[in-house]
PDB file of C-alpha atoms and ligand atoms in Angstrom:
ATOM      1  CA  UNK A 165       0.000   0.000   0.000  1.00 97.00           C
ATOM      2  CA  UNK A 166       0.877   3.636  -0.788  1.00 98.00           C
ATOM      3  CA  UNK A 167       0.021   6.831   1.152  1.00 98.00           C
ATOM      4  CA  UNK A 168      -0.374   9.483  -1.388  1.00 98.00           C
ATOM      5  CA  UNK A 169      -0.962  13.112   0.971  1.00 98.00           C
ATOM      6  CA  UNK A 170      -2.029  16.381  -0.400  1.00 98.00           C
ATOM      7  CA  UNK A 171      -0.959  19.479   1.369  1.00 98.00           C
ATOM      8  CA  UNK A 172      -2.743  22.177  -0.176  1.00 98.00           C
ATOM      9  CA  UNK A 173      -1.274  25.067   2.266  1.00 98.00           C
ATOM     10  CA  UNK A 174      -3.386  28.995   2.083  1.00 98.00           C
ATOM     11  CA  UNK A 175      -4.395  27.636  -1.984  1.00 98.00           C
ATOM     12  CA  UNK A 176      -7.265  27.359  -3.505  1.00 98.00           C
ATOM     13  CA  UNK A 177     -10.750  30.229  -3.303  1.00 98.00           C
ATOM     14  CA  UNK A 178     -13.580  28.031  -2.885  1.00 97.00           C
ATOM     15  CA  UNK A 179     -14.336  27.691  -6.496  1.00 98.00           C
ATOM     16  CA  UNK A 180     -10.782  26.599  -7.264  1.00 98.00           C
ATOM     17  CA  UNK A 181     -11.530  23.708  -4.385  1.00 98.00           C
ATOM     18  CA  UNK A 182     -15.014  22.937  -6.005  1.00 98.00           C
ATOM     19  CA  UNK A 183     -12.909  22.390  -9.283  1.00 98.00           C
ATOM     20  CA  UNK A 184     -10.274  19.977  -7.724  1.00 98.00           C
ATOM     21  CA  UNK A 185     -13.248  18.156  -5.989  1.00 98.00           C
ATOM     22  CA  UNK A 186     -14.925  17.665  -9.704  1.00 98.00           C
ATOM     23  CA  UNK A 187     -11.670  16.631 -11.018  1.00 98.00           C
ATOM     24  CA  UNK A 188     -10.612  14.468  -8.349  1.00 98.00           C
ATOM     25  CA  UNK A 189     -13.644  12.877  -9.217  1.00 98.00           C
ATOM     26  CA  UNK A 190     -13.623  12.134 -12.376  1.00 97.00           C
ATOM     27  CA  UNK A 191      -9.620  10.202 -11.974  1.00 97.00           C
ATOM     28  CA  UNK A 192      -9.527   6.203 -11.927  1.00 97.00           C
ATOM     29  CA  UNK A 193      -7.583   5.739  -8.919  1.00 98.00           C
ATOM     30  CA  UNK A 194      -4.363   3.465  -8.685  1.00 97.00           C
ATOM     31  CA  UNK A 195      -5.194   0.314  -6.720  1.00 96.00           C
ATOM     32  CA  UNK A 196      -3.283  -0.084  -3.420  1.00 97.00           C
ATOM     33  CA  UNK A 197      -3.277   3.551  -3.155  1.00 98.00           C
ATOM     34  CA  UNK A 198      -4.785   5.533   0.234  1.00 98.00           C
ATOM     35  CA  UNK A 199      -4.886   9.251  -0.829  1.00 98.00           C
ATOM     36  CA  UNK A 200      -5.493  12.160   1.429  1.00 98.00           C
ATOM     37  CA  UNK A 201      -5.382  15.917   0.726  1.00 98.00           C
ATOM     38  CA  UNK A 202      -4.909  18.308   3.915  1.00 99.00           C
ATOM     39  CA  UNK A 203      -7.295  21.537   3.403  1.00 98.00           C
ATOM     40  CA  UNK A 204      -7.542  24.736   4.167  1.00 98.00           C
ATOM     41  CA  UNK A 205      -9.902  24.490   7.851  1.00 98.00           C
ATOM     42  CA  UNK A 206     -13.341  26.332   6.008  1.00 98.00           C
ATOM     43  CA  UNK A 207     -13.633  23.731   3.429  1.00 98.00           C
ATOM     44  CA  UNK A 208     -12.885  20.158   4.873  1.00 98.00           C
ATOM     45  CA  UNK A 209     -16.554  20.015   5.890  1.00 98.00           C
ATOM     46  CA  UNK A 210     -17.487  20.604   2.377  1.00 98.00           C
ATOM     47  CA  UNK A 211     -14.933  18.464   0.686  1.00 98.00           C
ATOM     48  CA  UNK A 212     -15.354  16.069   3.180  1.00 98.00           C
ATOM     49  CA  UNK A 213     -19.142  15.523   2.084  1.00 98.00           C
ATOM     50  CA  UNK A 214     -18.155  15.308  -1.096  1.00 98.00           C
ATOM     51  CA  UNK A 215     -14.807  13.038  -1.625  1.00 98.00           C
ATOM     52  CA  UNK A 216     -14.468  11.575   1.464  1.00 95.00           C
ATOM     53  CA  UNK A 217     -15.148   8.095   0.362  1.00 95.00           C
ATOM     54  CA  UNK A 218     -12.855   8.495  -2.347  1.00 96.00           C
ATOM     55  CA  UNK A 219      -9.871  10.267  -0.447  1.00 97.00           C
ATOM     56  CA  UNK A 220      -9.002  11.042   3.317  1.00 98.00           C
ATOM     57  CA  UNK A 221      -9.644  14.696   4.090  1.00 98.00           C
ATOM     58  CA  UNK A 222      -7.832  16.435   6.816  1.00 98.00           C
ATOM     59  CA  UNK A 223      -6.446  19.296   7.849  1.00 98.00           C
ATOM     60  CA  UNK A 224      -3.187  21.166   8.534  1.00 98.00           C
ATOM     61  CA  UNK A 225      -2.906  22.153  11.808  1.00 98.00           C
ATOM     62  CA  UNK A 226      -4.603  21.687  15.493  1.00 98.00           C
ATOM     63  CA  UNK A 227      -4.296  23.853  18.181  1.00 98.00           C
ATOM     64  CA  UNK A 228      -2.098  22.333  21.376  1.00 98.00           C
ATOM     65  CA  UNK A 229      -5.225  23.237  23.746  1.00 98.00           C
ATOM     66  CA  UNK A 230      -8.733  21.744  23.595  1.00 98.00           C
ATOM     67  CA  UNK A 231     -11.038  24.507  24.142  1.00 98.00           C
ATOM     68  CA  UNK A 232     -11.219  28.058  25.797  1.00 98.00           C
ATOM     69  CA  UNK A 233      -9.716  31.866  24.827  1.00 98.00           C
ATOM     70  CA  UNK A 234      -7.607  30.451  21.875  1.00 98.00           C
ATOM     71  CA  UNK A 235      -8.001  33.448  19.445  1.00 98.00           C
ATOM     72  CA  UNK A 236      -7.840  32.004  15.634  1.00 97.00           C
ATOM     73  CA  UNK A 237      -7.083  28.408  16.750  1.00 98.00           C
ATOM     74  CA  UNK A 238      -8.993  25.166  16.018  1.00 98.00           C
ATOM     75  CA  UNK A 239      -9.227  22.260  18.468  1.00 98.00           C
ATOM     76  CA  UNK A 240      -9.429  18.785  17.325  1.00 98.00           C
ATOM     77  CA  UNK A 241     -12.831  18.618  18.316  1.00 98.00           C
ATOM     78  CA  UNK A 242     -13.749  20.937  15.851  1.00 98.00           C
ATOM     79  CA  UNK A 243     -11.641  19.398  13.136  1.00 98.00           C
ATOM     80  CA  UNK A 244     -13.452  15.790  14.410  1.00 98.00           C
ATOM     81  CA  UNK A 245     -17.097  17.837  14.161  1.00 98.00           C
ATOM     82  CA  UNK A 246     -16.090  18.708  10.369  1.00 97.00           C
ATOM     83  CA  UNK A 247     -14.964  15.385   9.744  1.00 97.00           C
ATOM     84  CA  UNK A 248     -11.506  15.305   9.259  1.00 98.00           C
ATOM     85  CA  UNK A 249     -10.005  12.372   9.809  1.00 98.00           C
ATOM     86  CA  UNK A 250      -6.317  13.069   9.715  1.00 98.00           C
ATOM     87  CA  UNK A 251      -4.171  16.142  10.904  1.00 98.00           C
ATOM     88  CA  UNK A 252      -0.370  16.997  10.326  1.00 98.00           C
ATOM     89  CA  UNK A 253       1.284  18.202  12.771  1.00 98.00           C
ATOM     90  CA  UNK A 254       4.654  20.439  13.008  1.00 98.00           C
ATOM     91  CA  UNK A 255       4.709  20.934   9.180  1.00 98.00           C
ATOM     92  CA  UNK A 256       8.192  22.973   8.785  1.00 98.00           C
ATOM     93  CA  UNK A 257       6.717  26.460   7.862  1.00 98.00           C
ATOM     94  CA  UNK A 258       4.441  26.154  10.662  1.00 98.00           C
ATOM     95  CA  UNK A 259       7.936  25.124  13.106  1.00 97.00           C
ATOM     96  CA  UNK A 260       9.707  28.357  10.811  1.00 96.00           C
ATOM     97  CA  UNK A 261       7.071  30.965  10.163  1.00 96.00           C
ATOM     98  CA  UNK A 262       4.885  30.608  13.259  1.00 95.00           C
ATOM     99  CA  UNK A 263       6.965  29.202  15.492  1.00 96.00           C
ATOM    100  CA  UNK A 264       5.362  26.009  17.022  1.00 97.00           C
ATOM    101  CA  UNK A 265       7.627  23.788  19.731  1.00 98.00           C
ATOM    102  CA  UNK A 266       8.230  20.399  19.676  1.00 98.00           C
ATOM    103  CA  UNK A 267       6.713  20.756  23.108  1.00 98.00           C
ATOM    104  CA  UNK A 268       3.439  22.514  21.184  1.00 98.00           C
ATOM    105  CA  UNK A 269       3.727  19.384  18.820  1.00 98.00           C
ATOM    106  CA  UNK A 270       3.374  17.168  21.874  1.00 98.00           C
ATOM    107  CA  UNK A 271       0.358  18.625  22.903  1.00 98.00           C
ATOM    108  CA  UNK A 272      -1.000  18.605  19.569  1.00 98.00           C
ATOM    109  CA  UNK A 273      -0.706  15.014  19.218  1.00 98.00           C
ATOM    110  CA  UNK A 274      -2.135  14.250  22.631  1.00 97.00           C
ATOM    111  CA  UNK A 275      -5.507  16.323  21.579  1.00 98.00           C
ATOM    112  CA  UNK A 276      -5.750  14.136  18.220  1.00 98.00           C
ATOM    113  CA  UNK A 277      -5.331  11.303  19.868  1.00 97.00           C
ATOM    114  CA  UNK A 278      -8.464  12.118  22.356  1.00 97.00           C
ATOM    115  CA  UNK A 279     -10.461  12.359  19.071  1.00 97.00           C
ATOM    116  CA  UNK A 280      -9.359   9.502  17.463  1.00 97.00           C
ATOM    117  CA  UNK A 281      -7.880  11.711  14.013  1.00 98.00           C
ATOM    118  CA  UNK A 282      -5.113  10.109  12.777  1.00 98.00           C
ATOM    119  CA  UNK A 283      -1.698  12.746  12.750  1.00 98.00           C
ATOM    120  CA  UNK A 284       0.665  13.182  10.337  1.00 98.00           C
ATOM    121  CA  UNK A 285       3.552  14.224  12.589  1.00 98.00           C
ATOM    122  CA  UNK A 286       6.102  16.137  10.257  1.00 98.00           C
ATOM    123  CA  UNK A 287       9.886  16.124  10.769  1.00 98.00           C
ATOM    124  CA  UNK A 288      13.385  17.353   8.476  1.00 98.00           C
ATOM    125  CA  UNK A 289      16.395  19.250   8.929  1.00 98.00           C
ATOM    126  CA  UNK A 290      16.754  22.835   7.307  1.00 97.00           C
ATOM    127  CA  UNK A 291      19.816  23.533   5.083  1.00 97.00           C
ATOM    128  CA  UNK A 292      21.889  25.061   7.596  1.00 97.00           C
ATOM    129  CA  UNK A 293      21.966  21.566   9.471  1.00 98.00           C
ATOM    130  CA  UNK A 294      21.809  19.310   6.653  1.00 97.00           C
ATOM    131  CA  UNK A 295      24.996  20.940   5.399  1.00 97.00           C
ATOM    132  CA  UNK A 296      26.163  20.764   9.169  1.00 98.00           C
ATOM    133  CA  UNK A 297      25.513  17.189   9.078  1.00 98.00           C
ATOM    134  CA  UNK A 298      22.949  17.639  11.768  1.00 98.00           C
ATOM    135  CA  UNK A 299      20.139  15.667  10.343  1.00 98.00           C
ATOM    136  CA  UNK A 300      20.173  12.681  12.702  1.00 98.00           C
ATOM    137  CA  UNK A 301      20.589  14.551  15.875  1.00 98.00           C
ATOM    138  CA  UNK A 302      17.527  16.888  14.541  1.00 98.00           C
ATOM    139  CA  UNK A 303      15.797  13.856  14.165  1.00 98.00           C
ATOM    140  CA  UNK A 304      16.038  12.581  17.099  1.00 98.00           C
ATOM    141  CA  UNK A 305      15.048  15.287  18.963  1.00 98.00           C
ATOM    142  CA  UNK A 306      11.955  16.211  17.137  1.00 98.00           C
ATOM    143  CA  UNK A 307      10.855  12.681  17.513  1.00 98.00           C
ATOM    144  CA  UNK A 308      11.801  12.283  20.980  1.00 98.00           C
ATOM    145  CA  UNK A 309      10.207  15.910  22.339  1.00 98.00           C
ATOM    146  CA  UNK A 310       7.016  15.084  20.138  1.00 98.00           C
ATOM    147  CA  UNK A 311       6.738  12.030  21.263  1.00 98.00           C
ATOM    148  CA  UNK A 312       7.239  12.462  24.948  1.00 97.00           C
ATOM    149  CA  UNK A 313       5.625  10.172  27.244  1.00 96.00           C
ATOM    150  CA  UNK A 314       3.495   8.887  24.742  1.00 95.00           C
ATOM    151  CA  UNK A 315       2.898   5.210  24.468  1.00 94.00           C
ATOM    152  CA  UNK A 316       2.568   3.411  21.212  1.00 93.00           C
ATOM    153  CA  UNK A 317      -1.098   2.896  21.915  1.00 92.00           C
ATOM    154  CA  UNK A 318      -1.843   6.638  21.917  1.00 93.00           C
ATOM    155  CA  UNK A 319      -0.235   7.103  18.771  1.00 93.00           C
ATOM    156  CA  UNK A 320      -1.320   4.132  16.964  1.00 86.00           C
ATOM    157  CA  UNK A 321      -2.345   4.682  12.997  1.00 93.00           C
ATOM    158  CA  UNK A 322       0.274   7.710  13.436  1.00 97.00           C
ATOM    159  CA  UNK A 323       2.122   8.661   9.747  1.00 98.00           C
ATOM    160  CA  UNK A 324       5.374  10.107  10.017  1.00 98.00           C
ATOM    161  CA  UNK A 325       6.353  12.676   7.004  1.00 98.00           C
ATOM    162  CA  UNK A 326      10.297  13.226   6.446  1.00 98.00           C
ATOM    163  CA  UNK A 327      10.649  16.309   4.902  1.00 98.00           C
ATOM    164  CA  UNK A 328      14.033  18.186   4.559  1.00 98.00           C
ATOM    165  CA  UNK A 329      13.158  21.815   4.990  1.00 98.00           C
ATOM    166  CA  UNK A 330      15.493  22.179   2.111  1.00 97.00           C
ATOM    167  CA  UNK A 331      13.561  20.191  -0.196  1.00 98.00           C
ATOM    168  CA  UNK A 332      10.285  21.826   0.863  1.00 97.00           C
ATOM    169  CA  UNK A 333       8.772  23.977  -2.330  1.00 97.00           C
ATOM    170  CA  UNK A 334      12.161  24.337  -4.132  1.00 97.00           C
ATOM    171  CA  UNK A 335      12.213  21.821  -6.819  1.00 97.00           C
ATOM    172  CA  UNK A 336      15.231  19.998  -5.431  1.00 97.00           C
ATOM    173  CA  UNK A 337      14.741  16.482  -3.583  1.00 97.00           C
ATOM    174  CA  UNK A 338      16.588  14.944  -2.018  1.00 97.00           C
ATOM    175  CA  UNK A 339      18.468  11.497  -3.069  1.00 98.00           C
ATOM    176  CA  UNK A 340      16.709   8.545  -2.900  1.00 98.00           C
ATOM    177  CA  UNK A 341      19.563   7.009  -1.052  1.00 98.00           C
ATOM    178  CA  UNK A 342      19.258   9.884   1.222  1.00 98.00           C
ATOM    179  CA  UNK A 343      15.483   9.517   1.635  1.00 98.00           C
ATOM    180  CA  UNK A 344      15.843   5.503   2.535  1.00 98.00           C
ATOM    181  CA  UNK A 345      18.481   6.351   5.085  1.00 98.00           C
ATOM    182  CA  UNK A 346      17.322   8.725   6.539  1.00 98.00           C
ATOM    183  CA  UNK A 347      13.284   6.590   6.426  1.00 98.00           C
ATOM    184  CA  UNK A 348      15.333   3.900   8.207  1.00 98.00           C
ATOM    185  CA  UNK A 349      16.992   6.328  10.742  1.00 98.00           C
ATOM    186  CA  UNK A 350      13.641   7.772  12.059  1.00 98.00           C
ATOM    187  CA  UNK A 351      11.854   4.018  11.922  1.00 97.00           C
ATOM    188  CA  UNK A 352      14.700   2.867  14.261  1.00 97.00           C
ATOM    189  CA  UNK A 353      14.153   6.273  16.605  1.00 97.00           C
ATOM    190  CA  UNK A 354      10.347   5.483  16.369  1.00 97.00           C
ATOM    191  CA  UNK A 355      10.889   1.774  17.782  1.00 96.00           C
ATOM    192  CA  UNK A 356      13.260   3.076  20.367  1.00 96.00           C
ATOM    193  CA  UNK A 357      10.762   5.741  21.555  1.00 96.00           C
ATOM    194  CA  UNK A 358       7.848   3.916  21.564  1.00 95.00           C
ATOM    195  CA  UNK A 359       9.124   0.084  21.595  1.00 90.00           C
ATOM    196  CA  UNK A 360       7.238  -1.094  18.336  1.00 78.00           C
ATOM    197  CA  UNK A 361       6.105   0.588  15.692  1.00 73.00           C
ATOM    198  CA  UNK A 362       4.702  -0.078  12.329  1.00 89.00           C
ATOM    199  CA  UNK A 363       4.168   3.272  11.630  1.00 95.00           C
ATOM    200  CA  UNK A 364       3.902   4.654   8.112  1.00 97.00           C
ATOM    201  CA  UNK A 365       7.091   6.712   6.907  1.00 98.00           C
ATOM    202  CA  UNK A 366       6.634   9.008   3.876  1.00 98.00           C
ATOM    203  CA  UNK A 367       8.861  11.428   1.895  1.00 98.00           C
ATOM    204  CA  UNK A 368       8.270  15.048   1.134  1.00 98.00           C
ATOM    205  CA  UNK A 369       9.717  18.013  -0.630  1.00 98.00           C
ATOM    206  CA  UNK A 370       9.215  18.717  -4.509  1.00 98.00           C
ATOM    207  CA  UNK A 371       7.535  15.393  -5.119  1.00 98.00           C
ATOM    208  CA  UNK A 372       5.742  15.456  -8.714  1.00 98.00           C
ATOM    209  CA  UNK A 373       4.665  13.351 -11.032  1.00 98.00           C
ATOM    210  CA  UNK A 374       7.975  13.373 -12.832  1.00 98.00           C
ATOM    211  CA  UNK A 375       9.874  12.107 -10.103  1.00 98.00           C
ATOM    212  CA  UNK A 376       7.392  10.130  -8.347  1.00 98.00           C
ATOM    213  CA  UNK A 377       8.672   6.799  -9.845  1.00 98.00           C
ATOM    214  CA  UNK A 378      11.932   7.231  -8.835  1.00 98.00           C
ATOM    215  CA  UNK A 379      11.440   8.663  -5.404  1.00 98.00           C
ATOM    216  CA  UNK A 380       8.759   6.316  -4.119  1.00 98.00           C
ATOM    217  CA  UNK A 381       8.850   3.157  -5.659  1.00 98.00           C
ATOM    218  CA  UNK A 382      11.222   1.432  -3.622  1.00 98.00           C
ATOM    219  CA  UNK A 383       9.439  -0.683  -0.477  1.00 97.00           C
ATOM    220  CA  UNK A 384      10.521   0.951   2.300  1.00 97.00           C
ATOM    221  CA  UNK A 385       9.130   4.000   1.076  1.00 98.00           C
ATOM    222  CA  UNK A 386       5.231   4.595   2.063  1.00 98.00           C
ATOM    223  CA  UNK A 387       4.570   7.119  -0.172  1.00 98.00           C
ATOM    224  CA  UNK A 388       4.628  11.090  -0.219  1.00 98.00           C
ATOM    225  CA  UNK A 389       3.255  14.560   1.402  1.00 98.00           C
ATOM    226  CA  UNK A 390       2.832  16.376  -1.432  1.00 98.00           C
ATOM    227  CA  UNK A 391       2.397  20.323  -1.853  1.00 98.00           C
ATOM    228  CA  UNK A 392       2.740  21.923  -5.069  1.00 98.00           C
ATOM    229  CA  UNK A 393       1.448  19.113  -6.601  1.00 98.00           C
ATOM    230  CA  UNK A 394      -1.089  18.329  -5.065  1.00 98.00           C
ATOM    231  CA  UNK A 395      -3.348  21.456  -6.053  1.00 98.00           C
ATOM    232  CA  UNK A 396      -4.162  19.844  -9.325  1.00 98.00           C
ATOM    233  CA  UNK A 397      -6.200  16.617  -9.184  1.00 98.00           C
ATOM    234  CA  UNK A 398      -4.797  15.160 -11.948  1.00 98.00           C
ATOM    235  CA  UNK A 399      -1.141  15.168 -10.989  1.00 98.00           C
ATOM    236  CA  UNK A 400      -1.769  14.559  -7.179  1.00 98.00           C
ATOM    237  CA  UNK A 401      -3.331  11.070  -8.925  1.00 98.00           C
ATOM    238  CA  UNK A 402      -0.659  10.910 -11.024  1.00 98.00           C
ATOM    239  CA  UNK A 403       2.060  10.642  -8.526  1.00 98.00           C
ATOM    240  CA  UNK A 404       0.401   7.493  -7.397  1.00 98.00           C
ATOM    241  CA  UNK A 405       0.120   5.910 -11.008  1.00 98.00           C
ATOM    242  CA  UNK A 406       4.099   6.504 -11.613  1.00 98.00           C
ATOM    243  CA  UNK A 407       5.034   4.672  -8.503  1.00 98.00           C
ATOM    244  CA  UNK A 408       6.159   1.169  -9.844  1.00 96.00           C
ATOM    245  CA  UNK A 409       4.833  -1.656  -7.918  1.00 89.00           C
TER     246      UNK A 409
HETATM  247  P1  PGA B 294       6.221  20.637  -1.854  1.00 59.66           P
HETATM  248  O1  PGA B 294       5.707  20.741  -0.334  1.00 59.66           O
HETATM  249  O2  PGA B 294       5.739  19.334  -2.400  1.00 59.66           O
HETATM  250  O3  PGA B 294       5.598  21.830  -2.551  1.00 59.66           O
HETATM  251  O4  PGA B 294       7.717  20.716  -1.822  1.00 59.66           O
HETATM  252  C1  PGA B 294       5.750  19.624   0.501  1.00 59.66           C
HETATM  253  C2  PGA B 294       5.184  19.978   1.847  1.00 59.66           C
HETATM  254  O5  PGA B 294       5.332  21.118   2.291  1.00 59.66           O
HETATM  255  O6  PGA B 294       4.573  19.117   2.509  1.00 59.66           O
END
């Protein structure tokens, strides 16, 4: 099985979404493919009603508390109530732009997991420490503070995105021998964390339907978050055609 994830980020007016959703559709999915597409928080109820048998909808952030004088957040509740069923959490521009702790991401994942929505818990290295070799040990400690005195059990259906922050929206990827070592590096932190795992790893940055075959086709990778990409139906569906199986 593949796990083919949308990230849409601020795209998309309404109409633009309706499109996608008409589009998206009309596409003969790949068999052994799960897609999902993260959306903007007014329209997953919408798009939820719509292509939620076909495709997972979700959405792109949570807020760390559950209710009370939050001004502009969302609580999982709410994102339960609308009917998403999956949520990343610590996407890089949201760790950059905004940012949200690894202590914030903890919390996050603690209210998805009392509403049963499935996280996508994102993790990579920026360019400053990937060309400091400090990928592992920024890893590591993303994992390890996100994960914090949770058990297994309280994460269980978790996904785990790698994304190098260098790879994010630029058009470079990275290798695919960098993408399975580094896949294999955060499945052995996830076992050591939480004992077992059979959690989900995917890769993201720049994924398209050009390089999709080449970037996701081996085994031990679970498939993509995509963002560009994944604005047009066609090509978000494309990504999982290419992949060889
Ligand atoms: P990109 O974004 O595919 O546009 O590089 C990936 C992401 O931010 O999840």
């Amino acid at each position: 099985m593949k796990y083919i994830f949308g990230n849409w980020k601020m795209n998309h007016t309404s109409t633009e979404a309706r499109q996608f959703v008409a589009e998206f559709k009309r596409q003969k999915l790949p068999q052994d493919t799960v897609f999902g597409i993260a959306v903007p928080f007014p329209y997953i109820k919408e798009i939820n009603k719509k292509l939620g048998k076909k495709c997972k909808i979700g959405a792109q952030n949570v807020s760390f508390a559950s209710k009370g004088a939050f001004t502009g957040e969302v609580s999982a509740e709410m994102l339960l109530d609308c009917g998403a069923s999956f949520c990343l959490v610590g996407h890089s521009e949201r760790r950059q732009l905004l940012g949200v702790t690894d202590q914030q991401i903890n919390q996050k994942l603690l209210q998805l997991k009392n509403f049963n929505i499935t996280p996508i818990l994102c993790v990579g290295e920026s360019c400053e420490e990937y060309k400091d070799n400090k990928t592992e040990e920024v890893l590591t400690r993303q994992l390890k503070e996100g994960l914090k005195g949770l058990k297994y059990a309280d994460v269980a259906g978790m996904i785990v995105a790698y994304e190098p922050v260098w790879a994010i929206g630029t058009g470079k990827t990275a290798s695919l021998r960098n993408i399975k070592r580094n896949l294999s590096f955060i499945r052995k932190a996830l076992v050591k964390i939480l004992g077992k795992h059979d959690i989900k790893v995917l890769y993201g940055g720049s994924v398209t339907e050009s390089n999709a075959e080449e970037l996701l086709s081996d085994s031990s990778v679970d498939g993509a978050l995509v963002g560009g990409a994944s604005l047009k139906a066609s090509s978000l569906v494309n990504i999982g055609r290419n992949i060889r199986r």
